[in-house]
CSV table of C-alpha atoms in Angstrom, one decimal:
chain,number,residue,atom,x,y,z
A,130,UNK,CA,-90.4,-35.4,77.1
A,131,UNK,CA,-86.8,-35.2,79.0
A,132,UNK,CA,-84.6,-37.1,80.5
A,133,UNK,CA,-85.9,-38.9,83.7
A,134,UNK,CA,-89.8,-37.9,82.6
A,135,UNK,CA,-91.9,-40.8,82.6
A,136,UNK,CA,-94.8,-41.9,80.6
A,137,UNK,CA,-97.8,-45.1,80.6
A,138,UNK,CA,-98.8,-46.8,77.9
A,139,UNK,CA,-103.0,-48.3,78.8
A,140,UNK,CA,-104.1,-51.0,77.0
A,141,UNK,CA,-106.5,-53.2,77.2
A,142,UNK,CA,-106.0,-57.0,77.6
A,143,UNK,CA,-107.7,-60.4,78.6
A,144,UNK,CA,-104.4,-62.9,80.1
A,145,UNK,CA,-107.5,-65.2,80.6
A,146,UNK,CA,-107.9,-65.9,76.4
A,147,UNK,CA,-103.9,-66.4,76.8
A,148,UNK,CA,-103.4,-62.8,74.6
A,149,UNK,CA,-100.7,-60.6,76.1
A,150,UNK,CA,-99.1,-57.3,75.0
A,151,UNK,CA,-95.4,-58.0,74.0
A,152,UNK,CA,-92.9,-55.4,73.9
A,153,UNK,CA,-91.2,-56.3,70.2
A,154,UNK,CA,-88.8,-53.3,70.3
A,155,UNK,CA,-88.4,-50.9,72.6
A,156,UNK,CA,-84.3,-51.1,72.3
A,157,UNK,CA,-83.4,-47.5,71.4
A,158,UNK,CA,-81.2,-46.3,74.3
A,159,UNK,CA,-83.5,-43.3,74.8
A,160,UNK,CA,-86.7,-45.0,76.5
A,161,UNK,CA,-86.6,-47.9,79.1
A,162,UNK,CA,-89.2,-49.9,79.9
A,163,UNK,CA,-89.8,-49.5,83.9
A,164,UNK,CA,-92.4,-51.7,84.3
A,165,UNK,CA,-95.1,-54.1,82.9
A,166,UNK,CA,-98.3,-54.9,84.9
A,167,UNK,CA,-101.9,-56.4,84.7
A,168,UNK,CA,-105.2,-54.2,86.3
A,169,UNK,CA,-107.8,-56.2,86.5
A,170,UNK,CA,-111.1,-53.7,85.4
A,171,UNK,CA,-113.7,-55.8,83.8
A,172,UNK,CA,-116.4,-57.2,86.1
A,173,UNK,CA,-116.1,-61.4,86.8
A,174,UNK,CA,-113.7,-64.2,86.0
A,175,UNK,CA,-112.5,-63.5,82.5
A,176,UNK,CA,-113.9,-59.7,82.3
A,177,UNK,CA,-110.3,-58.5,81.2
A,178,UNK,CA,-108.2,-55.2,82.4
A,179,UNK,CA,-105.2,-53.6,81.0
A,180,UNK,CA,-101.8,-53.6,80.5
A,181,UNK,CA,-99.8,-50.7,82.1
A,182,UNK,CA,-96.0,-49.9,80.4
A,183,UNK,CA,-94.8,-47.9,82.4
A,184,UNK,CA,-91.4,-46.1,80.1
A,185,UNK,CA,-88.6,-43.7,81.4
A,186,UNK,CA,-86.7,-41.0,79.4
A,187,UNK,CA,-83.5,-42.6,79.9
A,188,UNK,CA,-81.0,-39.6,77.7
A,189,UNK,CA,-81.6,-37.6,74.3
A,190,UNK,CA,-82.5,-39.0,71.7
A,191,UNK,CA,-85.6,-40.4,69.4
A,192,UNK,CA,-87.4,-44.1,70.4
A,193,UNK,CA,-89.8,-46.3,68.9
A,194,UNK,CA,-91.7,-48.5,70.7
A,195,UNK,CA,-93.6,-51.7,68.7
A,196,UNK,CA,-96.2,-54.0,70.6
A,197,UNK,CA,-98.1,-56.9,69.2
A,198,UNK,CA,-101.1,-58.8,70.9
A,199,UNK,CA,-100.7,-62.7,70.9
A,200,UNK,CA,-100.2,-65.9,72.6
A,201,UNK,CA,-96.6,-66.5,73.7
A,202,UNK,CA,-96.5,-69.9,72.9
A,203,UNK,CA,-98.1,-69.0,69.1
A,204,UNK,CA,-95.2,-66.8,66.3
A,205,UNK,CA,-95.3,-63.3,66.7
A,206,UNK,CA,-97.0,-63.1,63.0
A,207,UNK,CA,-100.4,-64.2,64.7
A,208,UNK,CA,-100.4,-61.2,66.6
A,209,UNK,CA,-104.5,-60.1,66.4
A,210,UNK,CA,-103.4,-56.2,67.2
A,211,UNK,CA,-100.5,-54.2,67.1
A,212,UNK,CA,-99.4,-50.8,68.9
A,213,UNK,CA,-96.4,-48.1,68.1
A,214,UNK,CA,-95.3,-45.2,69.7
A,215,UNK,CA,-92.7,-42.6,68.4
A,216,UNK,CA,-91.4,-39.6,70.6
A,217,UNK,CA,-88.2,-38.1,71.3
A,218,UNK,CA,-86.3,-37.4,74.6
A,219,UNK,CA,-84.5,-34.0,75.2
């Protein structure tokens, strides 16, 4: 990807059961995250969606990007699923 190019990440999740995806590190001064949202796609109350991270190629460089499924309120080491994405920016 380059500079300015931006990518999402789909993933399903059910804010219902309390589970969210967390960004854990997405630091690397190569990738920002530009936005975070919740699409509801299952049928019903409770039917679940996704989560859409939206990322920009912010300059050069290589980026890492770790999620983890859990509870806020519950340590990050409960996490029931986890998600990581390499890449580099030109």
């Amino acid at each position: 990807m380059h500079v300015g190019d931006e990518f999402d990440v789909l993933l399903d999740e059910n804010p219902g059961t309390g589970y969210r995806w967390i960004v854990e590190d997405a630091f690397s001064p190569s990738i920002e995250l530009v936005s975070n949202n919740y699409e509801d796609v299952g049928p019903g109350v409770g039917g679940g969606g996704q989560c859409r991270l939206r990322f920009r190629g912010s300059q050069p460089g290589a980026f890492e990007i770790r999620l983890r499924y859990y509870r806020e309120w519950e340590s990050a080491s409960s996490a029931t699923k986890t998600f990581t994405l390499s890449g580099v920016v030109a």
